[in-house]
Amino acid sequence: MSCLSQTMSTITEVTSMAQWEQVLGSVAPTTLLVVSFHAPWAAPCAQMATVLSTLASEYPVASPPSTQWFSINAEELSDISEAYDVTAVPFLVLVRGGEVLETVSGSNAVKVRNAIETHAGKSTEPMGANGTAAPDAAAAEQPEADPETKKADLFKRLEDLVKAAPVMLFMKGTPSSPQCGFSRQLVGILRENSVKYGFFNILADDEVRQGLKEYAEWPTYPQLWMDGELVGGLDIVKEEMESNGEFFKAYTAAAADVAAA
């Protein structure tokens, strides 16, 4: 018994806006583009890259291809990130015919797989009358997780988030488009001091927005975290800088370059 070998899909790293425009200009209208936005400082992105590489290997290359898989550095290619409203990483965008079909924020592998399979037409789940997947009867009977379990899961996620980069800023909006004056001022301070930092737009995820207040025991935003420990808001950061002129020294781009040398 013989079988034909098939070339399976792989993920292509997009390195320029020109390359991405070429992709959009040449892709078949029936092809699903699976686009993963990542950042080198965010640990969950490495996990998501592994998940997506595994998923891509399940889709054979055809002509025209049913799927094409791409990875984009959200910080280096910020124009593309802003075009797709990327507010945190990892962030998945599914596009067909120039239209965004669905986005998935975070590193939930189940959500990512379900989204891709739904739009790639690979899902074998029975469909409901409105075109959505019909709920599994056994699953429907299972009770929801109790509040304590949900809280524990959320706090584990928050623990990973605050450690995603040595310096993490939880803010309203993004560094290029802050949505409050305090966030804008804190972004300015980090830039003036050449601090390498990650950020999370709490307006894009209400679960994080509300949960982090309790987790940090700090009720307001922005919040600055360093090495997984809460520093505080804008006033606290200013006080720390006044009392210690080298407060950010170990987290600057220059310090990172020295460490990498």
Coordinates of C-alpha atoms in Angstrom, one line a residue:
M1 CA 0.0 0.0 0.0
S2 CA 1.5 3.3 -1.1
C3 CA 0.6 6.9 -0.3
L4 CA 1.5 10.2 -1.8
S5 CA 3.7 12.5 0.3
Q6 CA 2.3 16.0 0.8
T7 CA 4.1 19.2 1.5
M8 CA 2.7 20.7 4.6
S9 CA 2.3 24.4 5.5
T10 CA 5.0 26.3 7.3
I11 CA 5.1 29.7 8.9
T12 CA 6.8 32.6 7.0
E13 CA 8.3 35.5 9.0
V14 CA 7.3 38.9 7.5
T15 CA 10.2 41.3 7.8
S16 CA 8.9 44.4 6.0
M17 CA 5.8 46.3 5.1
A18 CA 6.6 45.9 1.4
Q19 CA 6.7 42.1 1.9
W20 CA 3.3 42.1 3.6
E21 CA 1.8 44.3 0.9
Q22 CA 3.1 41.8 -1.7
V23 CA 1.4 39.0 0.2
L24 CA -1.9 40.8 0.3
G25 CA -1.7 41.7 -3.4
S26 CA -1.0 38.2 -4.5
V27 CA -3.0 35.9 -2.2
A28 CA -6.0 34.1 -3.6
P29 CA -9.3 35.5 -2.3
T30 CA -10.3 32.0 -1.0
T31 CA -7.1 31.6 1.0
L32 CA -7.2 32.0 4.8
L33 CA -4.3 34.0 6.1
V34 CA -3.2 33.0 9.6
V35 CA -1.2 35.9 11.0
S36 CA 0.5 35.7 14.3
F37 CA 1.8 38.9 16.0
H38 CA 4.6 38.4 18.5
A39 CA 7.3 40.3 20.4
P40 CA 10.7 38.9 21.5
W41 CA 10.2 39.9 25.2
A42 CA 6.9 38.1 25.6
A43 CA 7.4 34.5 26.8
P44 CA 3.9 33.3 25.8
C45 CA 4.8 34.1 22.2
A46 CA 7.4 31.3 22.1
Q47 CA 4.7 28.9 23.3
M48 CA 2.3 30.2 20.7
A49 CA 4.9 29.8 17.9
T50 CA 5.2 26.1 18.8
V51 CA 1.4 25.7 18.8
L52 CA 1.0 27.4 15.4
S53 CA 3.9 25.5 13.8
T54 CA 2.2 22.3 14.9
L55 CA -1.2 23.4 13.5
A56 CA 0.4 24.6 10.2
S57 CA 1.8 21.1 9.7
E58 CA -1.7 19.7 9.6
Y59 CA -2.6 21.7 6.5
P60 CA -1.1 20.4 3.2
V61 CA 0.0 23.0 0.6
A62 CA -2.4 23.1 -2.3
S63 CA -3.0 25.3 -5.4
P64 CA -4.4 27.7 -4.6
P65 CA -3.5 27.2 -0.9
S66 CA -6.4 26.8 1.6
T67 CA -4.2 28.5 4.2
Q68 CA -1.1 30.6 4.4
W69 CA 0.7 31.2 7.7
F70 CA 2.7 34.3 8.7
S71 CA 4.5 35.6 11.8
I72 CA 5.0 39.4 12.4
N73 CA 7.0 41.2 15.0
A74 CA 4.4 43.6 16.4
E75 CA 7.0 46.1 17.6
E76 CA 9.3 46.2 14.5
L77 CA 6.3 46.4 12.1
S78 CA 4.1 48.6 14.2
D79 CA 2.3 50.0 11.1
I80 CA 0.9 46.5 10.4
S81 CA 0.1 46.0 14.0
E82 CA -1.9 49.2 14.2
A83 CA -3.7 48.3 10.9
Y84 CA -5.0 45.2 12.6
D85 CA -5.6 46.8 16.1
V86 CA -3.0 44.6 17.8
T87 CA -3.2 45.6 21.5
A88 CA -1.2 42.8 23.1
V89 CA 0.9 39.8 22.2
P90 CA 0.5 37.0 21.2
F91 CA -2.3 38.1 18.9
L92 CA -3.8 36.0 16.1
V93 CA -5.6 37.5 13.1
L94 CA -7.5 35.5 10.5
V95 CA -8.0 37.2 7.2
R96 CA -9.7 36.1 3.9
G97 CA -10.3 38.2 0.9
G98 CA -9.0 41.3 2.7
E99 CA -11.5 40.9 5.5
V100 CA -10.6 40.2 9.1
L101 CA -12.7 37.2 10.1
E102 CA -11.6 36.7 13.7
T103 CA -8.9 37.7 16.2
V104 CA -7.6 35.8 19.2
S105 CA -5.7 37.7 21.9
G106 CA -3.5 35.6 24.3
S107 CA -2.0 32.2 24.3
N108 CA -5.0 29.9 24.7
A109 CA -4.1 27.1 22.3
V110 CA -7.7 25.7 22.3
K111 CA -9.2 29.1 21.2
V112 CA -6.5 29.4 18.5
R113 CA -7.1 25.9 17.1
N114 CA -10.9 26.3 17.2
A115 CA -10.7 29.7 15.4
I116 CA -8.4 28.4 12.7
E117 CA -10.3 25.2 12.1
T118 CA -13.6 27.0 11.9
H119 CA -12.5 29.4 9.2
A120 CA -10.3 26.9 7.4
G121 CA -13.3 24.7 7.0
K122 CA -11.6 21.8 8.8
S123 CA -13.9 21.5 11.7
T124 CA -16.1 18.4 11.7
E125 CA -18.4 19.7 14.5
P126 CA -22.1 19.6 13.6
M127 CA -23.4 23.1 12.7
G128 CA -26.4 24.8 14.3
A129 CA -29.2 26.5 12.4
N130 CA -27.5 29.9 12.6
G131 CA -24.3 28.6 11.0
T132 CA -22.4 28.2 14.3
A133 CA -21.1 25.0 15.8
A134 CA -23.8 23.2 17.6
P135 CA -23.1 22.7 21.3
D136 CA -22.0 19.2 22.4
A137 CA -24.7 17.8 24.7
A138 CA -22.3 16.3 27.2
A139 CA -20.3 19.5 27.3
A140 CA -23.5 21.5 27.8
E141 CA -24.3 19.4 30.9
Q142 CA -20.9 20.1 32.6
P143 CA -21.1 22.8 35.2
E144 CA -19.0 26.0 34.9
A145 CA -15.8 26.2 36.8
D146 CA -16.5 27.5 40.3
P147 CA -15.5 31.1 41.1
E148 CA -12.4 30.1 43.1
T149 CA -11.1 28.0 40.2
K150 CA -11.7 30.8 37.8
K151 CA -9.9 33.3 40.1
A152 CA -6.9 30.9 40.4
D153 CA -6.7 30.5 36.7
L154 CA -6.9 34.3 36.2
F155 CA -4.2 35.0 38.8
K156 CA -1.9 32.4 37.1
R157 CA -2.4 34.3 33.9
L158 CA -1.7 37.6 35.6
E159 CA 1.4 36.2 37.2
D160 CA 2.7 35.3 33.7
L161 CA 1.7 38.6 32.3
V162 CA 3.5 40.8 34.9
K163 CA 6.7 38.7 34.2
A164 CA 6.4 38.8 30.4
A165 CA 9.2 41.4 30.2
P166 CA 11.6 42.7 32.9
V167 CA 9.6 46.0 32.7
M168 CA 5.9 45.7 32.0
L169 CA 3.5 48.7 31.7
F170 CA -0.2 48.0 32.1
M171 CA -1.8 51.1 30.6
K172 CA -4.9 52.5 29.0
G173 CA -4.2 52.3 25.2
T174 CA -0.9 51.7 23.5
P175 CA 2.4 53.5 23.6
S176 CA 1.6 55.0 20.2
S177 CA -1.9 55.9 21.2
P178 CA -2.3 56.4 25.1
Q179 CA -5.9 56.7 26.2
C180 CA -5.3 58.7 29.4
G181 CA -2.9 61.4 30.5
F182 CA -1.2 59.4 33.2
S183 CA -0.4 56.6 30.7
R184 CA 0.9 59.1 28.2
Q185 CA 3.2 60.6 30.9
L186 CA 4.5 57.2 32.0
V187 CA 5.2 56.2 28.4
G188 CA 7.1 59.5 28.0
I189 CA 9.3 58.8 31.1
L190 CA 10.2 55.3 29.8
R191 CA 11.1 56.6 26.4
E192 CA 13.1 59.5 27.8
N193 CA 15.1 57.0 29.9
S194 CA 15.5 54.6 26.9
V195 CA 13.9 51.8 28.9
K196 CA 13.1 48.5 27.1
Y197 CA 9.6 47.5 28.2
G198 CA 6.6 45.5 27.3
F199 CA 3.0 46.8 27.6
F200 CA -0.5 45.5 27.9
N201 CA -3.6 47.6 26.9
I202 CA -6.0 46.9 29.8
L203 CA -8.8 48.5 27.8
A204 CA -8.7 45.5 25.4
D205 CA -9.2 42.9 28.1
D206 CA -11.7 43.6 30.9
E207 CA -10.8 40.4 32.8
V208 CA -7.2 41.6 33.1
R209 CA -8.3 45.2 33.8
Q210 CA -10.4 44.2 36.8
G211 CA -8.4 41.2 38.0
L212 CA -5.1 43.0 38.1
K213 CA -6.5 45.5 40.6
E214 CA -7.1 42.7 43.0
Y215 CA -3.9 40.8 42.2
A216 CA -1.8 43.8 42.7
E217 CA -3.8 45.3 45.5
W218 CA -3.5 48.6 43.5
P219 CA -6.8 50.0 42.2
T220 CA -5.7 52.4 39.5
Y221 CA -3.9 52.5 36.1
P222 CA -1.3 52.8 34.7
Q223 CA 0.7 50.2 36.7
L224 CA 4.4 49.7 36.2
W225 CA 6.0 46.3 37.1
M226 CA 9.7 45.5 37.2
D227 CA 11.0 41.9 37.5
G228 CA 7.5 40.7 38.3
E229 CA 7.1 43.1 41.2
L230 CA 4.7 46.1 41.3
V231 CA 6.4 49.5 41.4
G232 CA 3.2 51.5 41.3
G233 CA 1.6 54.3 39.3
L234 CA 3.0 57.5 37.8
D235 CA 3.5 59.3 41.2
I236 CA 5.4 56.3 42.7
V237 CA 7.6 56.1 39.6
K238 CA 8.4 59.8 39.8
E239 CA 9.3 59.4 43.5
E240 CA 11.5 56.5 42.8
M241 CA 13.4 58.4 40.1
E242 CA 13.8 61.4 42.4
S243 CA 15.3 59.3 45.1
N244 CA 17.4 57.1 42.8
G245 CA 18.9 58.7 39.7
E246 CA 19.8 55.2 38.3
F247 CA 16.4 53.7 38.9
F248 CA 16.0 52.5 35.3
K249 CA 19.7 52.1 34.5
A250 CA 19.6 48.3 34.4
Y251 CA 16.6 48.2 32.1
T252 CA 17.8 50.6 29.4
A253 CA 18.5 49.6 25.8
A254 CA 22.2 50.3 26.4
A255 CA 22.3 47.9 29.4
A256 CA 20.5 45.2 27.3
D257 CA 23.2 45.6 24.6
V258 CA 26.0 45.2 27.1
A259 CA 24.3 42.1 28.5
A260 CA 24.0 40.6 25.0
A261 CA 27.6 41.3 24.1

